[in-house]
XYZ file of C-alpha atoms in Angstrom:
643
model
C 86.906 121.638 103.194
C 86.874 118.061 104.403
C 83.595 116.333 103.674
C 81.723 114.940 106.660
C 79.862 111.884 105.607
C 77.036 110.662 107.890
C 76.239 107.017 107.263
C 72.549 107.784 107.240
C 73.160 110.144 104.310
C 75.617 108.080 102.316
C 74.483 109.577 98.985
C 76.027 112.916 99.919
C 77.519 114.604 96.836
C 81.202 115.290 96.404
C 82.501 118.716 97.309
C 85.910 120.222 96.509
C 88.137 121.190 99.411
C 90.595 124.042 99.582
C 94.312 123.503 99.959
C 94.264 125.431 103.225
C 91.790 123.161 104.990
C 91.965 119.683 106.452
C 95.387 120.392 107.905
C 95.378 117.158 109.848
C 95.328 115.046 106.737
C 98.204 113.786 104.636
C 99.256 116.037 101.827
C 99.195 114.300 98.479
C 102.289 114.846 96.351
C 100.651 113.852 93.126
C 99.293 115.172 89.845
C 95.919 113.952 88.679
C 95.889 114.558 84.944
C 92.416 113.258 84.318
C 89.498 111.830 86.208
C 88.128 110.178 83.127
C 87.624 106.474 83.593
C 89.770 105.072 80.848
C 89.258 102.049 78.709
C 91.646 99.314 79.766
C 93.334 97.515 76.946
C 93.502 93.940 78.180
C 94.930 92.549 74.959
C 98.202 93.587 73.416
C 97.885 91.614 70.229
C 96.022 93.631 67.553
C 98.507 95.301 65.234
C 101.502 93.265 66.368
C 99.876 89.857 66.198
C 100.928 89.257 62.619
C 104.256 91.095 62.784
C 107.376 89.194 61.838
C 109.554 89.693 64.920
C 112.668 88.131 63.430
C 113.847 91.498 62.127
C 111.833 93.777 64.363
C 113.044 97.380 64.266
C 112.487 100.122 66.849
C 109.044 101.694 66.364
C 109.174 105.094 64.717
C 106.374 107.427 65.738
C 105.021 109.614 62.971
C 105.792 113.319 63.187
C 102.890 115.773 63.261
C 104.086 119.342 63.724
C 102.490 121.054 66.723
C 103.678 124.558 67.599
C 103.320 126.168 71.024
C 104.292 129.817 71.506
C 104.964 131.628 74.777
C 106.851 134.876 75.391
C 107.883 134.929 71.740
C 109.427 131.471 72.082
C 108.125 128.730 69.798
C 108.385 125.097 70.864
C 107.693 122.394 68.298
C 106.294 119.111 69.611
C 106.091 116.593 66.782
C 104.678 113.931 69.101
C 101.922 115.897 70.801
C 99.431 113.658 69.004
C 100.366 110.741 71.286
C 98.219 112.136 74.096
C 94.693 110.748 74.332
C 92.975 111.215 77.692
C 90.354 108.609 76.807
C 93.044 105.986 76.153
C 90.974 104.634 73.286
C 92.612 105.960 70.100
C 93.432 102.855 67.985
C 96.488 104.411 66.356
C 98.006 105.377 69.700
C 97.227 102.013 71.283
C 98.800 100.314 68.280
C 101.966 102.393 68.687
C 102.215 101.471 72.381
C 101.707 97.818 71.519
C 104.472 98.023 68.915
C 106.803 99.481 71.550
C 105.951 96.610 73.909
C 106.507 94.061 71.157
C 109.903 95.565 70.340
C 110.868 95.500 74.021
C 109.832 91.845 74.267
C 111.868 91.103 71.147
C 115.037 92.756 72.435
C 114.703 91.095 75.839
C 113.713 87.678 74.522
C 117.287 86.417 74.632
C 117.473 87.082 78.386
C 114.086 85.646 79.297
C 115.782 82.736 81.042
C 117.568 85.160 83.368
C 114.411 87.173 83.976
C 112.586 83.971 84.924
C 115.446 82.947 87.200
C 115.471 86.322 88.965
C 111.698 86.273 89.347
C 111.968 82.819 90.915
C 114.632 84.194 93.285
C 112.471 87.131 94.295
C 109.469 84.962 94.935
C 111.442 82.288 96.771
C 112.470 84.825 99.436
C 108.847 85.518 100.371
C 107.152 83.657 103.195
C 103.900 83.418 101.324
C 101.727 82.261 104.242
C 102.208 84.898 106.929
C 100.525 87.516 109.125
C 101.437 91.068 110.045
C 102.168 92.051 113.649
C 98.718 92.125 115.301
C 97.716 95.463 116.785
C 95.529 95.429 119.867
C 92.573 97.794 119.615
C 89.858 97.532 122.248
C 88.531 93.961 122.434
C 90.283 92.792 119.248
C 93.631 92.092 117.661
C 93.666 93.344 114.047
C 96.109 92.060 111.441
C 96.600 91.155 107.785
C 97.131 87.628 106.521
C 98.757 86.480 103.290
C 98.107 83.025 101.864
C 100.371 80.774 99.842
C 100.018 81.451 96.132
C 97.645 84.395 96.634
C 98.419 87.895 95.365
C 96.475 89.876 97.950
C 95.883 90.071 101.700
C 93.040 89.179 104.026
C 92.027 91.712 106.676
C 91.368 89.824 109.892
C 90.658 90.206 113.582
C 90.556 88.004 116.665
C 89.110 88.643 120.119
C 91.456 89.487 122.989
C 91.064 86.764 125.612
C 91.705 88.958 128.643
C 90.459 92.323 127.475
C 90.562 93.746 130.989
C 94.339 93.395 131.251
C 96.461 96.508 130.813
C 98.226 96.421 127.409
C 101.888 95.446 127.571
C 104.775 95.265 125.138
C 104.822 91.555 125.922
C 101.254 90.971 124.685
C 100.917 88.325 122.014
C 97.879 87.181 120.097
C 96.946 83.581 120.924
C 96.681 81.134 118.046
C 95.815 77.492 117.732
C 92.650 75.478 118.360
C 92.079 76.877 121.863
C 92.343 80.520 120.790
C 89.339 82.672 119.861
C 88.483 82.072 116.208
C 89.868 84.232 113.421
C 87.345 86.408 111.633
C 88.165 87.429 108.053
C 86.587 90.841 107.571
C 87.670 91.327 103.968
C 89.497 89.030 101.543
C 91.105 91.076 98.772
C 91.741 87.914 96.750
C 87.993 87.401 96.348
C 87.403 91.022 95.396
C 90.321 91.062 92.940
C 88.956 88.167 90.870
C 86.694 90.555 88.994
C 89.430 93.041 88.085
C 92.763 93.122 86.255
C 93.942 95.644 88.851
C 92.897 95.820 92.492
C 94.154 97.939 95.357
C 92.777 98.950 98.746
C 94.170 102.325 99.749
C 92.607 102.493 103.223
C 90.988 100.051 105.662
C 89.565 101.745 108.763
C 87.592 100.230 111.631
C 85.065 102.398 113.488
C 85.776 103.191 117.169
C 83.040 100.793 118.311
C 84.440 98.050 116.035
C 81.069 97.510 114.330
C 81.804 99.058 110.933
C 84.681 99.111 108.447
C 85.302 101.696 105.745
C 87.659 100.835 102.893
C 88.784 102.640 99.727
C 88.994 100.567 96.542
C 90.777 101.272 93.232
C 90.087 98.862 90.361
C 91.980 100.568 87.521
C 95.216 101.922 88.911
C 94.075 105.490 88.264
C 93.934 106.236 92.017
C 90.294 107.236 91.765
C 88.812 105.466 94.757
C 85.395 104.256 95.784
C 84.726 104.137 99.531
C 82.544 101.331 100.870
C 81.212 100.867 104.396
C 80.499 97.363 105.640
C 79.293 95.615 108.766
C 82.471 94.190 110.316
C 80.745 91.076 111.638
C 78.441 90.115 108.766
C 80.643 91.611 105.987
C 77.559 93.116 104.320
C 77.662 96.593 102.786
C 75.955 99.489 104.522
C 74.332 102.140 102.318
C 75.680 103.357 98.974
C 79.371 103.903 98.226
C 81.195 107.208 97.826
C 82.507 107.409 94.268
C 85.440 109.373 92.840
C 87.334 110.266 96.014
C 90.843 109.782 97.404
C 91.875 107.030 99.791
C 92.275 109.429 102.709
C 89.528 108.810 105.242
C 89.013 108.660 109.005
C 86.137 107.868 111.328
C 84.555 110.824 113.148
C 82.831 108.900 115.916
C 80.980 105.664 115.191
C 78.579 106.908 112.525
C 80.362 109.432 110.329
C 83.384 109.499 108.041
C 85.818 112.236 107.134
C 87.065 111.889 103.571
C 88.954 113.976 101.043
C 88.038 114.657 97.446
C 90.588 115.138 94.665
C 90.780 118.905 94.614
C 93.349 119.513 97.368
C 97.018 118.699 97.955
C 97.890 118.510 101.619
C 101.230 117.470 103.142
C 102.151 116.961 106.824
C 105.107 118.729 108.450
C 105.528 116.880 111.795
C 107.228 112.152 110.034
C 103.495 114.013 115.904
C 101.585 111.289 117.948
C 99.727 111.994 121.193
C 99.201 109.629 124.091
C 97.442 110.172 127.408
C 100.806 110.454 129.200
C 103.318 111.174 126.417
C 103.924 113.193 123.301
C 105.941 111.509 120.542
C 107.708 113.624 117.934
C 108.962 112.196 114.642
C 111.722 114.493 113.423
C 114.983 114.365 111.444
C 118.635 114.972 112.194
C 121.489 114.832 109.662
C 119.197 113.292 107.087
C 117.938 110.453 109.299
C 114.614 110.073 111.141
C 114.496 110.364 114.933
C 111.792 109.330 117.378
C 111.708 111.414 120.566
C 109.109 111.088 123.315
C 108.291 113.521 126.119
C 106.376 112.881 129.354
C 103.217 114.936 129.804
C 102.041 116.413 133.116
C 99.114 114.808 134.938
C 95.645 115.535 133.604
C 94.513 118.993 134.670
C 98.018 120.454 134.978
C 99.263 122.828 132.242
C 102.086 121.925 129.867
C 104.676 124.642 130.391
C 107.329 123.283 128.018
C 108.583 120.054 126.563
C 111.372 118.752 128.767
C 113.039 115.441 129.468
C 112.749 114.148 125.933
C 114.282 110.750 125.216
C 115.161 109.355 121.805
C 114.844 105.764 120.665
C 118.218 104.299 119.697
C 118.690 102.367 116.438
C 121.460 99.966 115.447
C 122.203 100.720 111.777
C 124.148 103.790 110.563
C 121.401 104.482 107.997
C 117.818 103.337 108.450
C 114.117 104.063 108.094
C 111.525 104.335 110.870
C 107.804 104.988 110.478
C 104.996 105.403 113.015
C 102.591 102.493 113.315
C 99.149 102.438 114.878
C 99.369 102.994 118.641
C 96.657 103.348 121.277
C 96.077 106.739 122.922
C 95.486 105.410 126.438
C 98.638 103.281 126.432
C 102.298 103.993 127.161
C 103.262 101.644 124.328
C 104.670 103.226 121.186
C 104.614 101.038 118.083
C 106.883 101.796 115.138
C 108.179 100.061 112.010
C 111.936 99.926 111.466
C 114.141 98.729 108.635
C 117.430 99.510 106.957
C 119.133 98.656 103.690
C 120.122 95.348 105.292
C 117.475 94.890 108.037
C 114.068 93.498 106.981
C 110.928 95.404 108.053
C 110.552 95.027 111.804
C 107.678 96.035 114.083
C 108.580 97.103 117.621
C 106.560 97.906 120.730
C 108.406 100.387 122.932
C 107.319 101.064 126.526
C 107.904 104.772 127.093
C 107.738 104.320 130.888
C 110.369 101.598 131.203
C 112.397 101.956 127.998
C 111.818 98.296 127.176
C 111.651 97.553 123.447
C 110.179 94.280 122.161
C 110.417 93.053 118.579
C 106.894 91.947 117.662
C 107.499 90.943 114.057
C 110.328 90.851 111.543
C 109.654 90.088 107.912
C 110.836 86.612 107.077
C 113.309 86.517 104.200
C 113.796 82.997 102.901
C 116.615 81.645 100.743
C 119.471 81.713 103.246
C 119.458 85.466 103.880
C 122.005 86.493 106.535
C 122.075 90.123 107.659
C 125.734 89.825 108.669
C 126.747 89.421 105.007
C 125.806 93.016 104.195
C 127.331 96.379 105.041
C 125.478 99.687 105.182
C 127.164 103.047 105.416
C 126.728 106.781 104.916
C 128.901 108.895 102.614
C 128.775 112.651 101.986
C 129.396 114.007 98.500
C 130.394 117.644 98.085
C 128.227 119.374 95.499
C 129.625 121.988 93.148
C 128.333 124.807 95.379
C 129.910 123.275 98.490
C 126.764 121.622 99.844
C 127.298 118.234 101.501
C 124.867 115.662 100.078
C 124.241 112.411 101.990
C 124.450 109.049 100.213
C 123.218 105.773 101.705
C 125.080 102.644 100.581
C 124.693 98.883 100.957
C 126.672 95.985 99.530
C 127.600 92.399 100.243
C 130.983 92.496 101.944
C 132.258 89.172 100.625
C 131.588 90.048 96.974
C 132.482 93.722 96.606
C 136.089 94.769 95.991
C 135.713 98.568 96.316
C 138.410 99.074 93.682
C 136.214 100.621 90.986
C 135.398 97.319 89.323
C 132.056 96.741 91.064
C 128.729 97.419 89.330
C 126.487 99.987 91.002
C 122.835 101.000 90.888
C 122.318 104.594 92.054
C 118.782 105.709 92.912
C 117.427 109.236 93.269
C 114.179 111.186 93.650
C 114.538 114.729 95.008
C 111.085 116.340 94.806
C 107.993 117.257 96.854
C 110.007 117.310 100.116
C 109.710 113.517 100.137
C 112.276 111.706 102.262
C 113.693 108.624 100.562
C 114.862 106.848 103.681
C 117.147 103.807 103.330
C 114.722 100.934 103.888
C 114.857 97.230 103.097
C 113.700 95.656 99.865
C 114.075 91.897 99.566
C 114.129 91.941 95.768
C 117.256 94.113 95.885
C 119.172 91.093 97.180
C 119.215 89.691 93.650
C 121.527 92.568 92.717
C 123.550 92.631 95.936
C 124.141 88.882 95.715
C 125.510 89.400 92.204
C 128.110 91.836 93.479
C 126.252 95.128 93.011
C 126.605 98.153 95.234
C 123.277 99.905 95.780
C 123.201 103.582 96.702
C 120.616 106.307 97.325
C 121.556 109.923 96.626
C 119.553 112.090 99.055
C 119.589 115.105 96.762
C 118.047 118.541 97.241
C 114.360 118.810 96.478
C 113.667 115.995 98.925
C 113.056 116.530 102.622
C 115.831 114.480 104.202
C 117.825 117.479 105.450
C 114.961 119.799 106.371
C 112.819 122.502 104.811
C 115.715 124.421 103.252
C 116.882 121.222 101.572
C 113.530 121.099 99.805
C 113.363 124.800 98.998
C 116.854 124.722 97.471
C 115.708 122.032 95.040
C 112.457 123.508 93.731
C 111.207 126.487 91.703
C 114.184 128.384 90.295
C 116.598 126.124 92.201
C 115.365 122.874 90.659
C 118.580 122.258 88.757
C 120.297 121.648 92.112
C 118.412 118.344 92.192
C 120.050 117.244 88.960
C 123.541 118.596 89.606
C 123.519 117.070 93.107
C 122.831 113.677 91.555
C 125.606 114.125 89.003
C 127.989 115.242 91.755
C 127.065 112.198 93.861
C 127.768 109.944 90.889
C 131.161 111.549 90.312
C 131.975 111.303 94.031
C 131.199 107.571 94.045
C 133.442 107.087 91.012
C 136.204 109.100 92.667
C 135.921 106.925 95.803
C 136.220 103.797 93.616
C 132.768 102.447 94.330
C 132.361 102.066 90.569
C 133.345 103.462 87.174
C 131.276 105.136 84.477
C 131.249 101.819 82.623
C 129.616 100.118 85.635
C 127.275 102.875 86.860
C 123.525 102.397 86.349
C 120.863 104.820 87.556
C 117.192 104.545 88.410
C 114.316 106.829 89.382
C 110.510 106.852 89.197
C 107.910 109.582 88.627
C 109.556 112.871 89.660
C 112.637 110.681 90.019
C 112.081 109.792 86.369
C 112.313 113.512 85.614
C 115.656 113.393 87.406
C 116.833 110.519 85.199
C 115.635 112.248 82.039
C 117.375 115.481 83.003
C 120.738 113.955 83.937
C 121.012 111.765 80.824
C 120.513 114.936 78.786
C 123.077 116.826 80.854
C 125.742 114.123 81.316
C 125.007 111.139 79.078
C 128.673 110.125 79.249
C 128.513 109.479 82.989
C 126.190 106.476 82.998
C 126.154 103.044 81.418
C 122.404 102.410 81.800
C 119.399 104.437 82.942
C 115.946 103.295 84.031
C 113.233 105.973 84.050
C 110.033 104.649 85.598
C 106.769 106.492 84.778
C 108.865 109.659 84.301
C 107.508 113.213 84.467
C 109.466 114.446 81.449
C 107.247 116.957 79.630
C 107.343 119.619 82.324
C 106.581 122.798 80.388
C 103.685 121.471 78.314
C 102.031 119.889 81.318
C 102.441 122.896 83.578
C 101.002 125.190 80.904
C 97.804 123.155 80.580
C 95.206 124.306 83.169
C 92.682 121.796 81.802
C 94.714 119.049 83.454
C 93.388 118.524 87.010
C 95.776 119.838 89.671
C 98.172 121.564 87.278
C 97.596 124.796 89.188
C 98.371 123.071 92.487
C 101.609 121.763 90.982
C 102.809 125.321 90.415
C 103.656 125.229 94.123
C 106.308 122.622 93.309
C 107.641 123.633 89.892
C 106.573 127.246 89.494
C 104.047 128.836 87.141
C 105.347 128.806 83.546
C 102.854 131.512 82.597
C 105.464 133.764 84.186
C 108.395 134.326 81.869
C 111.127 133.572 84.403
C 109.648 130.183 85.273
C 108.850 129.341 81.659
C 112.419 129.649 80.438
C 113.867 128.016 83.552
C 111.587 124.984 83.180
C 112.367 124.757 79.503
C 116.078 124.681 80.283
C 115.757 121.335 82.123
C 112.523 119.699 80.876
C 113.759 116.361 79.445
C 111.526 116.329 76.355
C 112.607 119.868 75.471
C 116.312 119.111 75.890
C 116.834 115.889 73.952
C 119.670 116.580 71.559
C 121.822 114.940 68.909
C 124.333 113.159 71.133
C 125.221 109.725 72.414
C 123.043 108.433 75.248
C 123.450 105.488 77.617
C 121.228 102.430 77.301
C 117.767 103.478 78.518
C 114.638 101.689 79.723
C 111.481 103.791 80.090
C 108.239 102.507 81.620
C 104.680 103.821 81.751
C 101.179 102.844 82.835
C 98.291 103.464 80.440
C 95.915 104.385 83.286
C 98.435 106.502 85.185
C 96.717 109.635 86.605
C 99.942 111.193 87.905
C 102.171 111.012 84.836
C 100.147 110.671 81.680
C 101.520 107.791 79.570
C 102.092 110.183 76.656
C 104.956 111.937 78.473
C 107.335 108.944 78.478
C 105.994 107.938 75.042
C 106.990 111.338 73.618
C 110.355 111.229 75.371
C 111.167 107.862 73.804
C 109.969 108.964 70.366
C 112.183 112.047 70.459
C 115.169 110.077 71.730
C 114.753 107.633 68.831
C 114.720 110.576 66.440
C 117.671 112.504 67.876
C 120.215 110.245 69.586
C 123.378 109.401 67.665
C 124.358 106.118 69.343
C 123.233 102.549 68.835
C 122.647 101.808 72.506
C 119.443 100.037 73.508
C 116.356 102.203 74.068
C 113.288 100.352 75.306
C 109.780 101.483 76.224
C 107.445 99.256 78.230
C 103.869 100.426 78.812
C 101.627 98.441 81.168
C 98.293 98.507 79.366
C 96.207 97.622 82.427
C 97.911 99.478 85.259
C 98.608 102.934 86.612
C 101.419 104.819 88.322
C 102.446 101.969 90.606
C 102.472 99.211 88.007
C 100.543 96.020 88.667
C 98.690 95.470 91.917
C 99.447 91.901 93.002
C 102.400 91.238 95.302
C 103.861 88.653 92.905
C 103.001 90.708 89.816
C 105.079 93.568 91.203
C 108.070 91.257 91.405
C 107.872 90.760 87.651
C 108.695 94.429 87.112
C 111.742 94.194 89.380
C 112.889 91.038 87.608
C 112.550 92.732 84.221
C 114.412 95.860 85.340
C 117.252 93.898 86.918
C 117.555 91.741 83.801
C 117.811 94.857 81.625
C 120.617 96.220 83.809
C 122.494 92.917 83.808
C 122.085 92.670 80.034
C 123.600 96.108 79.493
C 126.514 95.276 81.816
C 127.161 91.979 79.990
C 126.437 90.048 83.196
C 123.928 87.621 81.720
C 125.015 84.004 82.253
C 124.989 81.711 79.260
C 121.792 79.741 78.991
C 122.478 76.048 79.408
C 120.290 73.890 77.168
C 119.716 70.415 78.544
């Protein structure tokens, strides 16, 4: 059950909650492998410090035979020894450091390009900025970013005319005559003490006197919840330790929070107002926002009639609900597309008037009219039509098969990968790349059946859909096999691992970020927290049918002696969702088995978790590195000019 946490009893112990309770809370699509607080390795020198990198060779992991038998089937894992839940084994840490050193060595010749791309990514950011203020009671609340700072400040400012009825035309006053800004929490100050820092939730109490926030200082997604006085910024009581970031206020003096023993997921991308009901739904793979008028208070609701949908301008796009006030007719939502930067709108459901409150500033001469977005439909081998979202720069792309392409996929947990904007992607588009998202089965873009037909004993549809999308794009002359690069993270990394085993000839380069690649071993280990809950997604391999089906696609179990494309694999040492040892084992087995001489790199962040580094500029470094790897493989690295 959900834990109710009175502030007067802040030392309340943690209690597990069942997967059937707390239905109003977000369902976590994640796998917590361990709740052990790991030792962060802040230095990557040790064994590699004295290594001569002039002739550095790919690290070769030792082989220690480990047999696992199930249903008369024996699997041999020679790299099982790479798993250490404490993250403190010197031999394992040394091996990871050797992999990082080798990656640095191979990429050293393109460091100038990586630095240039990083500078591009950062130059597009308006570093000193604020989010669209949201009016709540007597205050406007917003986040502020400062020039040169990695993290945000959480701020508020008094509403000058609090008695006025809220309007879509409201704007927060600024300047010397405006009410002063109050910084409630400055993440930059808090982050100084940690290599990793992330706030997963920041919630203000209904009376605006208290703030509860969830803090992660390792990247392991094990949060500590603090309560503070919003005015004085002093802590109230003792913190809640070892919980998730999902919390809400229950009145002014109690919190609802969720521990780590449940996985809950919402069905209905619904919002209630005093006079309207807003439904977030999907049609043909795209989100829709439909609002319905409600009868006057005291009259029964017979049926939902007269629904109106908000119209959007791009053929493919993303829209998410933002914080709106119950007593208002103003609906706030966030909109973006593959070419439209994140935009916050206030929509008056009584008048139909929509006002843009904030659009993310993209510096560096960005012009939305230079880019084209479109939707294509690939036909899968079983006749299913699979949507693909595409964006490219119209003055650079030829559409004759000669253009480079990056194809992204996920396809698990009923997650919808909607086509949203990412400023860093411009560094590929402006170099002539086509970027595409394959909305494959296993995701939720096309409804519940779309998900069900890509899970359990239908999981291979996820992989074959992706392959069929790739072949469709080649057939339509968006690219060729020699120009096709693919990317996926987490369960999307499983996708990448599976398809390079199945069709290694189809791709030039593959990037598998924090990939879930050791499916059978992980799902057979009930000592790993939440393994049993994950059986809902993948099936229970203790049952023979599921065991052999999982084994037939699990990337680690299906590496074979064949040529592979160039591959980059990443991991986070503190990752609680995909234990670092999974990608480490995958790379070790690939090095042992593959018959080509294509580049295989493994990069493990020694002080981060599933989502890489925490700072907004630090995250850009990962994008710059990934893009440089892709450009290197495609021979698109410009010659370094030495002055």
